[in-house]
Amino acid sequence: MKLPRWLKLTMYFMADFFAFFTVWSVILLNDGHFLQEFSIILIAGLVQLFVMFLLRFYKIITIHFGLLDAVKLLLFGFLFNGIFVSIYTFLGHDLSLLEILFALGSLPFVLVTLRASRRILALWLHIKGKVNGKRLRTLVIGAGSAGKLIIDEMRTNLSLNSKVVLVMDDDHEKIGRSFLGIPVKGPLTDISQLIQNYHIQQVVIAIGKITRIRLFEILRLLEKDNVKIRRLPLMEELEKGQQMKIKDVSVNELLGRDVIPLINDEIEAFIRDQVVLVTGAGGSIGSELVRQIFQYEPKALILIDLYENGVYEVQQELAKLNRHRENSIPIHVQIGSTYNYDRMKTVFNAYKPNLVFHAAAYKHVPLMEDSPQEAVRTNVLGTYNIAKLALEFTVKKMVLVSTDKAVRPTNVMGATKYYAEAIIRYFSQQNNTTSYSAVRFGNVLASNGSVIPLFKKQIEAGGPVTVTHKDITRYFMTIPEAVGLILQSSVYASGGEIFVLDMGQPVKIVDLAEKMIRQSGYVPYEEINIEFTGLRPGEKMYEELLLDPKKNVKTPYEKIFIEQTKKLTFDQGLYEKLLTLAQNNDSNLVKELFEQINENSYNRKNGD
């Protein structure tokens, strides 16, 4: 139980007073002067408390009581008692040498012991391993100031439930020596072997000024080790005045995804003082779009979504941010479906947006296989409606959020996004006033429907973790990274482009599952099993971002390219045909969808 500060302060006042009173009572009782001099030691004890208060000794955090604090207290106790001994003898009292030494030595010792006792107890329990049952055998990387910070924290903060048994460093001057009583081994290239030898369960990276590149190098050394990995924040992650606290290594760090710097000046010039409309504003991508756009100070933000809960949460988040701004940004939330043309026209007419980001879409592959009409309504017809309204209301730029599943689609969701991209190019050819573009990327980490939340729930439940195929791969990107590149791409859009983001190397899903199991402190296939369930309807073994990588065009930004391959021609007649089929729930809808893409390349069980 955590005691209130006033109570702890009272306890220290009483303990310090009785320490002084007890020491001198022993001396005076030995001399037979206790009753005569009682008032003197009483006043001196109170003076000691007052001086200690002025010198801020009661501000010391005892759980972090250190050597410097101990030296200050010892020096104070020695000087204060020395002064009192001098005054006492000046008043005509004789003290033996033994009594003087007892007075000068015992009080400083008691003052220090009172404050160090909590830390000594924590250290003793740490060594004996009597806290919270079995504690994690921990390896700390870094025998420097940051390493000392971690070890001290683990020895005093019992809730961390960790016991440091080994320190590693690449400095040959430190290897083979002892660091805070713990052996130092190295170099780091031997870490896997040492993890086995010392039965390590947790690794904490504690290097003070580590770069992100060096962090990724260390994580690669730990790829196959069944340990939980934690680290101190990077210097760039710390806000001014923020304390260094141990944090878990994130999934994107395990995958080696670095933070991509954006050209913020260009994005700010593009967004500032514009009325920006975002569809699907309550979803994973849409909500992050809204957050990042808000930072660039638009004139107003219009949030459209069919699902009220998600967009309400974003609205409340922005309202809180607005309260801390001198000039608040107007936030308008509108509930409605992009499929409803009249409803969308009402919104466009009311707010006259300058920029439109179209993120509203159904994205879940297996679900759309069973509900193709809804996928067509939202992903195709909804995109057509927004694009048509952007032209009608002379929007400067409209940007479609697309997907890698639109490349050579083998499922309904991918096919509908293929059509959505075709719609963007169609409208781009119809005018010279509104710039239309699309941004295509792969899976985003921790988004709604992503495997990351699913794997986390399965691991928390004790497994098994389910993967459709041992060789299936996907491209991954973090949500902020993807949205930042969407905004950056929008700056370069002039009309009709399909922007493709550099997603790095594709990741085997089974490798991701194994890393997440290890990061949770379990052994894959032993403590948490991985089961292969088979490909789902419409699921591909791998995704493609470009139809023809040799023909991509570079942009001023190294992570963004433009696809040059021609897409399906889309016109008003095709729109009317799909609209009729969707409205009538016609069973030929899916067949027509794929025949229009490539009549001879798609074969479905219920096809011809």
Coordinates of C-alpha atoms in Angstrom, one line a residue:
M1 CA 0.0 0.0 0.0
K2 CA 1.3 3.5 -0.9
L3 CA 1.4 5.8 2.1
P4 CA 0.5 9.5 1.7
R5 CA 3.4 11.9 1.6
W6 CA 2.5 13.7 4.8
L7 CA 2.5 10.4 6.7
K8 CA 5.9 9.3 5.4
L9 CA 7.3 12.8 6.3
T10 CA 5.9 12.5 9.8
M11 CA 7.5 9.1 10.2
Y12 CA 10.9 10.4 9.1
F13 CA 10.6 13.4 11.5
M14 CA 9.9 11.1 14.4
A15 CA 12.6 8.6 13.4
D16 CA 15.3 11.3 13.0
F17 CA 14.3 12.9 16.3
F18 CA 14.4 9.7 18.3
A19 CA 17.7 8.7 16.6
F20 CA 19.3 11.9 18.0
F21 CA 17.4 11.6 21.3
T22 CA 18.4 8.0 21.8
V23 CA 22.1 8.4 21.0
W24 CA 22.4 11.3 23.6
S25 CA 20.2 9.6 26.1
V26 CA 22.6 6.7 26.2
I27 CA 25.5 9.0 26.8
L28 CA 23.7 11.1 29.5
L29 CA 22.4 8.0 31.3
N30 CA 25.9 6.7 31.4
D31 CA 27.1 10.0 33.0
G32 CA 24.1 10.2 35.3
H33 CA 23.1 13.6 33.8
F34 CA 20.0 12.6 31.9
L35 CA 17.3 14.4 33.9
Q36 CA 19.4 17.5 34.3
E37 CA 20.1 17.8 30.6
F38 CA 16.8 16.4 29.2
S39 CA 15.6 19.8 28.0
I40 CA 18.9 20.4 26.1
I41 CA 18.8 17.2 24.0
L42 CA 15.1 17.8 23.4
I43 CA 15.8 21.3 21.9
A44 CA 18.8 20.0 20.0
G45 CA 16.8 17.2 18.5
L46 CA 14.2 19.7 17.3
V47 CA 16.9 22.0 15.9
Q48 CA 18.3 19.0 14.0
L49 CA 14.9 18.4 12.3
F50 CA 14.7 22.1 11.4
V51 CA 18.2 22.2 9.8
M52 CA 17.6 18.9 7.9
F53 CA 14.3 20.3 6.6
L54 CA 16.1 23.5 5.4
L55 CA 18.8 21.3 3.7
R56 CA 16.1 19.4 1.9
F57 CA 17.0 16.0 3.2
Y58 CA 13.3 15.2 3.4
K59 CA 13.1 15.6 -0.4
I60 CA 15.2 12.5 -1.0
I61 CA 13.4 9.7 -2.8
T62 CA 14.4 6.8 -0.6
I63 CA 13.8 4.0 -3.1
H64 CA 16.6 5.7 -5.2
F65 CA 18.8 6.6 -2.2
G66 CA 22.3 6.7 -3.6
L67 CA 26.0 7.2 -2.6
L68 CA 25.9 11.0 -3.0
D69 CA 22.8 11.1 -0.7
A70 CA 24.6 8.9 1.9
V71 CA 27.8 11.1 1.8
K72 CA 25.7 14.2 2.4
L73 CA 23.8 12.7 5.4
L74 CA 27.0 11.3 6.9
L75 CA 28.7 14.7 6.6
F76 CA 25.7 16.4 8.1
G77 CA 25.4 14.0 11.0
F78 CA 29.1 14.2 11.8
L79 CA 29.1 18.1 11.7
F80 CA 25.9 18.6 13.6
N81 CA 26.9 16.2 16.4
G82 CA 30.4 17.7 16.4
I83 CA 28.9 21.1 17.0
F84 CA 26.6 19.8 19.7
V85 CA 29.6 18.0 21.4
S86 CA 31.5 21.3 21.3
I87 CA 28.6 23.2 22.9
Y88 CA 28.0 20.5 25.5
T89 CA 31.6 20.5 26.6
F90 CA 31.7 24.4 26.5
L91 CA 28.9 24.4 29.1
G92 CA 31.2 22.5 31.5
H93 CA 30.4 18.9 30.9
D94 CA 33.1 16.3 30.4
L95 CA 32.8 13.6 27.8
S96 CA 35.2 10.6 27.4
L97 CA 36.8 9.9 24.1
L98 CA 34.7 6.8 23.7
E99 CA 31.5 8.9 24.2
I100 CA 32.6 11.5 21.7
L101 CA 33.3 8.8 19.1
F102 CA 30.0 7.1 19.8
A103 CA 28.1 10.4 19.4
L104 CA 30.0 11.4 16.2
G105 CA 29.6 7.9 14.6
S106 CA 26.3 6.5 15.6
L107 CA 24.0 9.4 14.6
P108 CA 25.3 9.6 11.0
F109 CA 25.1 5.8 10.7
V110 CA 21.5 5.8 11.9
L111 CA 20.4 8.6 9.6
V112 CA 21.8 6.8 6.6
T113 CA 20.4 3.4 7.6
L114 CA 16.9 4.8 8.0
R115 CA 16.9 6.0 4.4
A116 CA 18.8 3.2 2.9
S117 CA 16.8 0.4 4.6
R118 CA 14.1 0.3 1.9
R119 CA 16.6 0.0 -0.9
I120 CA 18.7 -2.6 1.1
L121 CA 15.5 -4.6 1.6
A122 CA 14.6 -4.5 -2.1
L123 CA 18.2 -5.5 -3.0
W124 CA 18.1 -8.4 -0.6
L125 CA 14.8 -9.6 -1.9
H126 CA 16.1 -9.2 -5.5
I127 CA 19.1 -11.4 -4.6
K128 CA 17.1 -14.0 -2.8
G129 CA 14.4 -14.0 -5.5
K130 CA 11.5 -13.8 -3.1
V131 CA 9.4 -11.2 -5.0
N132 CA 6.5 -12.2 -7.2
G133 CA 7.6 -15.8 -7.4
K134 CA 10.0 -16.7 -10.3
R135 CA 11.5 -13.7 -11.8
L136 CA 12.8 -13.2 -15.4
R137 CA 16.5 -14.0 -15.9
T138 CA 17.6 -10.8 -17.6
L139 CA 20.5 -9.8 -19.8
V140 CA 21.3 -6.1 -20.1
I141 CA 23.1 -4.9 -23.2
G142 CA 25.3 -1.9 -22.3
A143 CA 27.8 -1.6 -19.4
G144 CA 27.5 2.1 -19.1
S145 CA 25.4 4.8 -17.5
A146 CA 22.2 3.6 -19.2
G147 CA 23.0 0.0 -18.1
K148 CA 23.4 1.2 -14.5
L149 CA 20.1 3.0 -14.7
I150 CA 18.4 -0.2 -15.8
I151 CA 20.0 -2.5 -13.2
D152 CA 19.3 0.0 -10.4
E153 CA 15.7 0.2 -11.5
M154 CA 15.3 -3.6 -11.6
R155 CA 16.8 -4.0 -8.2
T156 CA 14.6 -1.4 -6.6
N157 CA 11.4 -1.6 -8.7
L158 CA 10.0 -5.0 -7.6
S159 CA 7.1 -4.8 -10.0
L160 CA 9.5 -5.3 -13.0
N161 CA 9.9 -8.9 -11.7
S162 CA 13.4 -9.1 -13.3
K163 CA 16.7 -10.4 -12.1
V164 CA 19.8 -9.2 -14.0
V165 CA 22.3 -12.1 -14.3
L166 CA 24.5 -11.0 -17.2
V167 CA 25.7 -7.8 -18.9
M168 CA 27.0 -7.6 -22.4
D169 CA 29.1 -5.0 -24.2
D170 CA 31.3 -4.7 -27.2
D171 CA 33.9 -2.6 -25.3
H172 CA 37.0 -4.9 -24.9
E173 CA 38.0 -2.9 -21.8
K174 CA 34.8 -4.0 -20.0
I175 CA 34.5 -7.6 -21.2
G176 CA 35.6 -10.1 -18.5
R177 CA 35.1 -7.6 -15.7
S178 CA 32.3 -7.0 -13.2
F179 CA 29.6 -4.3 -13.5
L180 CA 27.6 -3.6 -10.3
G181 CA 28.5 -7.1 -9.2
I182 CA 27.3 -8.7 -12.5
P183 CA 29.7 -10.4 -15.0
V184 CA 30.3 -8.6 -18.3
K185 CA 30.6 -10.7 -21.4
G186 CA 31.0 -9.9 -25.1
P187 CA 31.1 -9.2 -28.0
L188 CA 27.4 -9.0 -28.9
T189 CA 27.9 -11.4 -31.8
D190 CA 28.0 -14.2 -29.1
I191 CA 24.7 -13.2 -27.6
S192 CA 22.7 -16.2 -28.8
Q193 CA 25.1 -18.6 -27.2
L194 CA 25.2 -16.7 -24.0
I195 CA 21.4 -16.6 -23.9
Q196 CA 21.4 -20.4 -23.9
N197 CA 24.3 -20.7 -21.4
Y198 CA 22.7 -18.3 -18.8
H199 CA 19.1 -19.4 -19.5
I200 CA 18.1 -15.8 -20.3
Q201 CA 14.4 -15.1 -20.6
Q202 CA 14.5 -11.3 -21.2
V203 CA 17.0 -8.9 -22.9
V204 CA 17.0 -5.2 -22.2
I205 CA 18.9 -2.9 -24.6
A206 CA 20.4 -0.2 -22.5
I207 CA 22.7 1.9 -24.7
G208 CA 22.4 5.6 -23.9
K209 CA 22.8 7.2 -27.4
I210 CA 21.9 4.2 -29.6
T211 CA 20.9 5.0 -33.2
R212 CA 17.9 3.3 -34.8
I213 CA 20.3 1.6 -37.2
R214 CA 22.3 0.1 -34.4
L215 CA 19.0 -0.9 -32.6
F216 CA 17.9 -2.9 -35.7
E217 CA 21.4 -4.5 -35.9
I218 CA 21.0 -5.8 -32.4
L219 CA 17.4 -7.0 -33.0
R220 CA 18.6 -9.0 -36.0
L221 CA 21.1 -10.8 -33.7
L222 CA 18.2 -11.8 -31.5
E223 CA 15.9 -12.9 -34.3
K224 CA 15.9 -16.6 -33.4
D225 CA 16.2 -16.4 -29.6
N226 CA 13.2 -17.1 -27.5
V227 CA 13.4 -14.1 -25.3
K228 CA 11.3 -11.0 -24.5
I229 CA 13.1 -7.9 -25.8
R230 CA 12.8 -4.5 -24.1
R231 CA 14.8 -1.2 -24.5
L232 CA 15.3 2.3 -23.4
P233 CA 13.8 5.0 -25.6
L234 CA 15.9 6.5 -28.3
M235 CA 17.0 10.1 -27.7
E236 CA 14.8 11.2 -30.6
E237 CA 11.8 9.7 -28.9
L238 CA 12.2 11.5 -25.6
E239 CA 10.3 14.7 -25.1
K240 CA 12.0 17.5 -23.0
G241 CA 11.9 16.6 -19.3
Q242 CA 10.7 13.1 -19.9
Q243 CA 12.1 10.3 -17.8
M244 CA 13.9 7.3 -19.3
K245 CA 11.6 4.3 -18.9
I246 CA 11.9 0.7 -20.1
K247 CA 9.6 0.0 -23.0
D248 CA 8.7 -3.1 -25.1
V249 CA 10.2 -3.4 -28.6
S250 CA 7.4 -2.8 -31.0
V251 CA 6.3 -5.1 -33.8
N252 CA 7.5 -2.7 -36.5
E253 CA 10.9 -2.7 -34.9
L254 CA 11.0 -6.5 -34.9
L255 CA 10.2 -6.3 -38.6
G256 CA 13.0 -3.7 -39.1
R257 CA 10.6 -0.9 -40.2
D258 CA 12.4 2.4 -39.8
V259 CA 10.7 5.7 -39.4
I260 CA 10.5 7.5 -42.7
P261 CA 11.2 11.2 -42.6
L262 CA 8.7 13.4 -44.5
I263 CA 9.2 16.7 -46.2
N264 CA 6.9 18.5 -43.8
D265 CA 7.3 21.9 -45.4
E266 CA 5.8 20.6 -48.6
I267 CA 2.9 18.9 -46.9
E268 CA 2.1 21.9 -44.7
A269 CA 2.0 24.2 -47.8
F270 CA -0.4 21.7 -49.4
I271 CA -2.7 21.4 -46.4
R272 CA -2.6 24.8 -44.5
D273 CA -5.8 26.9 -44.8
Q274 CA -7.6 24.3 -47.0
V275 CA -11.0 22.8 -46.3
V276 CA -10.2 19.0 -46.2
L277 CA -12.7 16.2 -46.4
V278 CA -11.8 12.7 -45.3
T279 CA -14.2 9.7 -46.0
G280 CA -13.8 6.6 -43.8
A281 CA -12.6 9.0 -41.1
G282 CA -13.3 6.6 -38.2
G283 CA -11.2 3.7 -39.6
S284 CA -7.5 2.9 -39.1
I285 CA -6.2 4.8 -42.1
G286 CA -8.9 7.5 -42.1
S287 CA -8.5 8.4 -38.5
E288 CA -4.7 8.7 -38.8
L289 CA -5.1 10.8 -41.9
V290 CA -7.3 13.2 -39.8
R291 CA -4.8 13.3 -37.0
Q292 CA -1.9 14.2 -39.3
I293 CA -3.9 16.6 -41.4
F294 CA -4.9 18.4 -38.2
Q295 CA -1.3 19.1 -37.4
Y296 CA -0.8 21.0 -40.6
E297 CA -3.5 23.5 -39.7
P298 CA -6.3 23.2 -42.3
K299 CA -9.0 25.8 -42.5
A300 CA -11.6 23.1 -41.6
L301 CA -11.8 19.3 -41.4
I302 CA -14.9 17.3 -42.6
L303 CA -15.1 13.8 -41.3
I304 CA -17.4 11.3 -43.0
D305 CA -18.1 7.8 -41.9
L306 CA -21.0 5.3 -41.8
Y307 CA -19.8 3.8 -38.5
E308 CA -20.5 6.3 -35.8
N309 CA -18.4 5.0 -32.9
G310 CA -15.0 5.3 -34.6
V311 CA -15.5 8.8 -36.0
Y312 CA -17.0 9.9 -32.6
E313 CA -13.7 8.9 -30.9
V314 CA -11.7 10.8 -33.4
Q315 CA -13.9 13.8 -33.0
Q316 CA -13.4 13.8 -29.2
E317 CA -9.7 13.4 -29.6
L318 CA -9.5 16.5 -31.9
A319 CA -11.8 18.5 -29.6
K320 CA -9.3 17.9 -26.8
L321 CA -6.5 19.1 -29.0
N322 CA -8.5 22.1 -30.0
R323 CA -8.9 23.2 -26.4
H324 CA -5.1 23.7 -26.2
R325 CA -4.9 25.8 -29.4
E326 CA -5.2 29.5 -29.6
N327 CA -7.1 29.3 -32.9
S328 CA -9.2 26.1 -33.0
I329 CA -9.7 24.2 -36.2
P330 CA -13.4 23.6 -37.1
I331 CA -14.2 19.9 -37.1
H332 CA -17.4 18.8 -38.8
V333 CA -18.6 15.1 -38.5
Q334 CA -21.1 13.8 -40.9
I335 CA -22.6 10.3 -40.8
G336 CA -23.4 8.7 -44.1
S337 CA -22.4 6.3 -46.8
T338 CA -20.4 7.2 -49.9
Y339 CA -22.8 5.0 -51.8
N340 CA -25.6 7.5 -51.1
Y341 CA -25.0 10.1 -53.7
D342 CA -27.6 12.6 -52.5
R343 CA -26.3 12.5 -49.0
M344 CA -22.7 13.0 -50.1
K345 CA -23.8 15.9 -52.4
T346 CA -25.4 17.6 -49.4
V347 CA -22.1 17.4 -47.5
F348 CA -20.1 18.7 -50.4
N349 CA -22.5 21.6 -51.0
A350 CA -22.5 22.5 -47.3
Y351 CA -18.7 22.7 -46.8
K352 CA -17.2 23.1 -50.3
P353 CA -14.0 21.1 -49.7
N354 CA -10.7 22.0 -51.4
L355 CA -9.1 18.6 -50.8
V356 CA -10.6 15.1 -50.6
F357 CA -9.0 12.0 -49.2
H358 CA -11.2 9.0 -50.0
A359 CA -10.4 6.2 -47.4
A360 CA -13.8 4.7 -47.0
A361 CA -13.8 1.1 -48.2
Y362 CA -14.5 -2.5 -47.3
K363 CA -11.1 -4.2 -46.9
H364 CA -11.6 -7.6 -45.4
V365 CA -10.9 -10.2 -48.1
P366 CA -12.9 -13.2 -46.9
L367 CA -15.9 -11.2 -45.8
M368 CA -16.2 -9.5 -49.2
E369 CA -16.2 -12.9 -50.9
D370 CA -19.5 -13.5 -49.2
S371 CA -20.9 -10.0 -49.6
P372 CA -19.7 -8.9 -53.1
Q373 CA -22.7 -6.5 -53.6
E374 CA -21.6 -4.5 -50.6
A375 CA -18.0 -4.4 -51.8
V376 CA -19.1 -3.1 -55.2
R377 CA -21.5 -0.5 -53.6
T378 CA -18.9 1.0 -51.3
N379 CA -15.6 0.4 -53.1
V380 CA -16.7 1.0 -56.7
L381 CA -19.9 3.0 -56.7
G382 CA -18.9 5.0 -53.6
T383 CA -15.6 6.0 -55.2
Y384 CA -17.5 7.0 -58.3
N385 CA -19.8 9.2 -56.3
I386 CA -17.0 11.0 -54.5
A387 CA -15.0 11.4 -57.7
K388 CA -18.0 12.8 -59.5
L389 CA -18.8 15.3 -56.7
A390 CA -15.1 16.3 -56.6
L391 CA -15.4 17.4 -60.2
E392 CA -18.8 19.0 -59.7
F393 CA -17.6 21.1 -56.8
T394 CA -14.2 21.9 -58.3
V395 CA -12.1 20.2 -55.7
K396 CA -8.4 20.9 -56.1
K397 CA -7.3 17.3 -55.5
M398 CA -8.9 14.0 -54.7
V399 CA -6.7 11.2 -53.4
L400 CA -7.9 7.5 -53.3
V401 CA -6.5 5.2 -50.7
S402 CA -5.9 2.0 -52.6
T403 CA -4.2 -1.4 -51.9
D404 CA -1.7 -3.8 -53.3
K405 CA -4.6 -6.3 -53.7
A406 CA -5.7 -4.2 -56.7
V407 CA -2.8 -5.7 -58.7
R408 CA -3.9 -8.8 -60.7
P409 CA -6.8 -9.2 -58.3
T410 CA -8.0 -12.7 -57.4
N411 CA -10.6 -11.7 -54.9
V412 CA -13.7 -9.4 -54.8
M413 CA -12.1 -6.8 -52.5
G414 CA -9.0 -6.5 -54.8
A415 CA -11.2 -6.4 -57.9
T416 CA -13.3 -3.5 -56.5
K417 CA -10.2 -1.5 -55.6
Y418 CA -8.9 -2.2 -59.2
Y419 CA -12.1 -0.5 -60.4
A420 CA -11.7 2.3 -57.9
E421 CA -8.2 3.1 -59.4
A422 CA -9.8 2.9 -62.9
I423 CA -12.4 5.5 -61.8
I424 CA -9.7 7.8 -60.6
R425 CA -8.0 7.7 -64.0
Y426 CA -11.3 8.1 -65.8
F427 CA -12.2 11.3 -64.0
S428 CA -8.7 12.6 -64.4
Q429 CA -9.2 12.5 -68.2
Q430 CA -12.5 14.3 -68.0
N431 CA -11.2 17.7 -66.7
N432 CA -8.3 20.0 -66.1
T433 CA -9.5 21.5 -62.8
T434 CA -9.5 18.6 -60.3
S435 CA -6.4 16.5 -59.9
Y436 CA -7.2 12.8 -59.2
S437 CA -4.7 10.3 -57.9
A438 CA -4.5 7.0 -55.9
V439 CA -1.9 5.8 -53.4
R440 CA -1.4 2.0 -53.3
F441 CA 0.3 0.2 -50.4
G442 CA 0.2 -3.1 -48.6
N443 CA -0.8 -4.2 -45.1
V444 CA -0.5 -1.8 -42.2
L445 CA 0.5 -2.9 -38.8
A446 CA -2.1 -3.0 -36.1
S447 CA -4.9 -1.8 -38.4
N448 CA -8.4 -3.1 -38.1
G449 CA -8.4 -6.6 -39.7
S450 CA -4.6 -6.9 -39.5
V451 CA -3.0 -10.1 -38.4
I452 CA -1.2 -8.3 -35.6
P453 CA -4.2 -7.8 -33.2
L454 CA -5.3 -11.3 -34.0
F455 CA -2.0 -12.9 -33.2
K456 CA -1.8 -10.9 -29.9
K457 CA -5.2 -12.2 -28.8
Q458 CA -4.3 -15.7 -29.7
I459 CA -1.0 -15.5 -27.8
E460 CA -2.7 -14.0 -24.8
A461 CA -5.2 -16.9 -24.9
G462 CA -2.3 -19.5 -24.9
G463 CA -2.4 -20.3 -28.6
P464 CA -2.5 -21.7 -31.1
V465 CA -1.5 -18.9 -33.5
T466 CA -3.2 -19.5 -36.9
V467 CA -1.4 -18.8 -40.2
T468 CA -3.0 -19.8 -43.5
H469 CA 0.1 -21.1 -45.2
K470 CA 3.8 -21.5 -44.2
D471 CA 5.0 -19.6 -47.3
I472 CA 2.5 -16.8 -47.5
T473 CA 4.1 -13.3 -47.5
R474 CA 2.8 -9.8 -47.2
Y475 CA 4.2 -6.2 -47.3
F476 CA 3.9 -4.3 -44.0
M477 CA 4.0 -0.7 -43.0
T478 CA 3.0 1.2 -39.9
I479 CA -0.2 3.3 -40.0
P480 CA 1.6 6.6 -39.4
E481 CA 4.2 5.7 -42.0
A482 CA 1.5 4.8 -44.6
V483 CA -0.5 8.0 -43.9
G484 CA 2.6 10.2 -44.0
L485 CA 3.4 8.8 -47.4
I486 CA -0.2 9.3 -48.6
L487 CA 0.1 13.0 -47.8
Q488 CA 3.6 13.2 -49.3
S489 CA 2.3 11.6 -52.5
S490 CA -0.6 14.0 -52.6
V491 CA 1.8 16.9 -52.9
Y492 CA 3.2 15.5 -56.1
A493 CA -0.1 14.6 -57.7
S494 CA -0.9 16.4 -61.0
G495 CA -3.6 14.1 -62.3
G496 CA -4.2 10.4 -63.0
E497 CA -1.2 9.0 -61.1
I498 CA -1.3 5.7 -59.2
F499 CA 1.4 6.2 -56.6
V500 CA 3.1 3.1 -55.2
L501 CA 4.9 3.2 -51.9
D502 CA 8.2 1.4 -51.2
M503 CA 7.1 -1.1 -48.6
G504 CA 10.5 -2.7 -48.2
Q505 CA 10.9 -6.4 -48.4
P506 CA 7.8 -8.7 -48.0
V507 CA 7.5 -10.5 -44.7
K508 CA 6.7 -14.2 -44.3
I509 CA 3.6 -14.3 -42.0
V510 CA 4.9 -17.3 -40.1
D511 CA 8.2 -15.4 -39.3
L512 CA 6.0 -12.6 -38.0
A513 CA 4.1 -15.0 -35.8
E514 CA 7.3 -16.6 -34.4
K515 CA 8.7 -13.1 -33.6
M516 CA 5.6 -12.1 -31.8
I517 CA 5.5 -15.3 -29.8
R518 CA 9.2 -14.9 -28.8
Q519 CA 8.5 -11.2 -27.8
S520 CA 5.8 -12.4 -25.5
G521 CA 8.3 -14.7 -23.8
Y522 CA 7.2 -18.0 -25.2
V523 CA 8.9 -20.6 -27.4
P524 CA 7.2 -21.1 -30.8
Y525 CA 5.8 -24.6 -31.4
E526 CA 6.6 -25.7 -27.8
E527 CA 4.8 -23.3 -25.5
I528 CA 2.7 -21.6 -28.2
N529 CA 1.9 -23.7 -31.3
I530 CA 1.4 -22.3 -34.8
E531 CA -1.2 -24.0 -36.9
F532 CA -1.6 -23.7 -40.7
T533 CA -5.2 -23.5 -41.7
G534 CA -5.1 -23.2 -45.5
L535 CA -5.6 -20.3 -47.8
R536 CA -9.0 -18.5 -47.4
P537 CA -11.3 -17.8 -50.4
G538 CA -9.7 -15.3 -52.7
E539 CA -6.4 -15.1 -50.7
K540 CA -3.1 -14.8 -52.6
M541 CA 0.2 -16.4 -51.6
Y542 CA 1.9 -13.0 -52.1
E543 CA 0.9 -9.5 -53.0
E544 CA 2.2 -7.2 -55.7
L545 CA 2.6 -3.4 -55.6
L546 CA 3.6 -2.8 -59.2
L547 CA 2.4 -4.6 -62.4
D548 CA 5.7 -3.9 -64.1
P549 CA 8.5 -2.7 -61.7
K550 CA 10.8 -1.9 -64.6
K551 CA 8.4 0.9 -65.8
N552 CA 7.8 2.7 -62.5
V553 CA 8.6 6.4 -62.4
K554 CA 10.5 8.0 -59.6
T555 CA 9.2 11.1 -57.8
P556 CA 11.2 13.7 -55.9
Y557 CA 10.7 11.4 -52.8
E558 CA 12.7 8.2 -52.8
K559 CA 10.0 6.0 -51.2
I560 CA 7.3 7.0 -53.7
F561 CA 6.9 5.8 -57.3
I562 CA 4.3 6.2 -60.1
E563 CA 2.9 3.1 -61.9
Q564 CA 2.8 3.6 -65.6
T565 CA 0.8 0.4 -66.6
K566 CA -2.6 1.1 -68.2
K567 CA -5.7 0.1 -66.2
L568 CA -9.1 -1.0 -67.2
T569 CA -11.1 1.6 -69.0
F570 CA -14.0 2.8 -66.9
D571 CA -17.0 4.8 -68.3
Q572 CA -20.5 5.8 -67.4
G573 CA -21.9 2.7 -69.2
L574 CA -19.9 0.3 -67.0
Y575 CA -21.0 2.3 -63.9
E576 CA -24.6 1.9 -64.8
K577 CA -24.2 -1.9 -65.4
L578 CA -22.5 -2.5 -62.1
L579 CA -25.0 -0.3 -60.3
T580 CA -27.9 -2.3 -61.7
L581 CA -26.3 -5.7 -60.8
A582 CA -25.6 -4.5 -57.3
Q583 CA -29.0 -3.1 -56.7
N584 CA -30.7 -6.3 -57.9
N585 CA -28.3 -8.5 -56.0
D586 CA -27.7 -10.2 -59.3
S587 CA -25.7 -13.5 -59.1
N588 CA -23.8 -12.4 -62.2
L589 CA -22.2 -9.5 -60.4
V590 CA -19.0 -11.2 -59.5
K591 CA -18.6 -12.9 -62.9
E592 CA -19.1 -9.5 -64.6
L593 CA -16.6 -7.9 -62.2
F594 CA -13.8 -10.2 -63.2
E595 CA -14.7 -10.5 -66.9
Q596 CA -14.2 -6.8 -67.3
I597 CA -10.8 -7.0 -65.7
N598 CA -9.5 -9.9 -67.7
E599 CA -11.9 -12.3 -69.4
N600 CA -9.5 -15.2 -69.8
S601 CA -7.4 -14.9 -66.6
Y602 CA -9.8 -15.6 -63.8
N603 CA -11.5 -18.9 -63.0
R604 CA -13.9 -19.3 -60.1
K605 CA -15.8 -22.3 -58.9
N606 CA -19.2 -20.6 -59.6
G607 CA -18.0 -18.8 -62.8
D608 CA -18.9 -19.6 -66.3

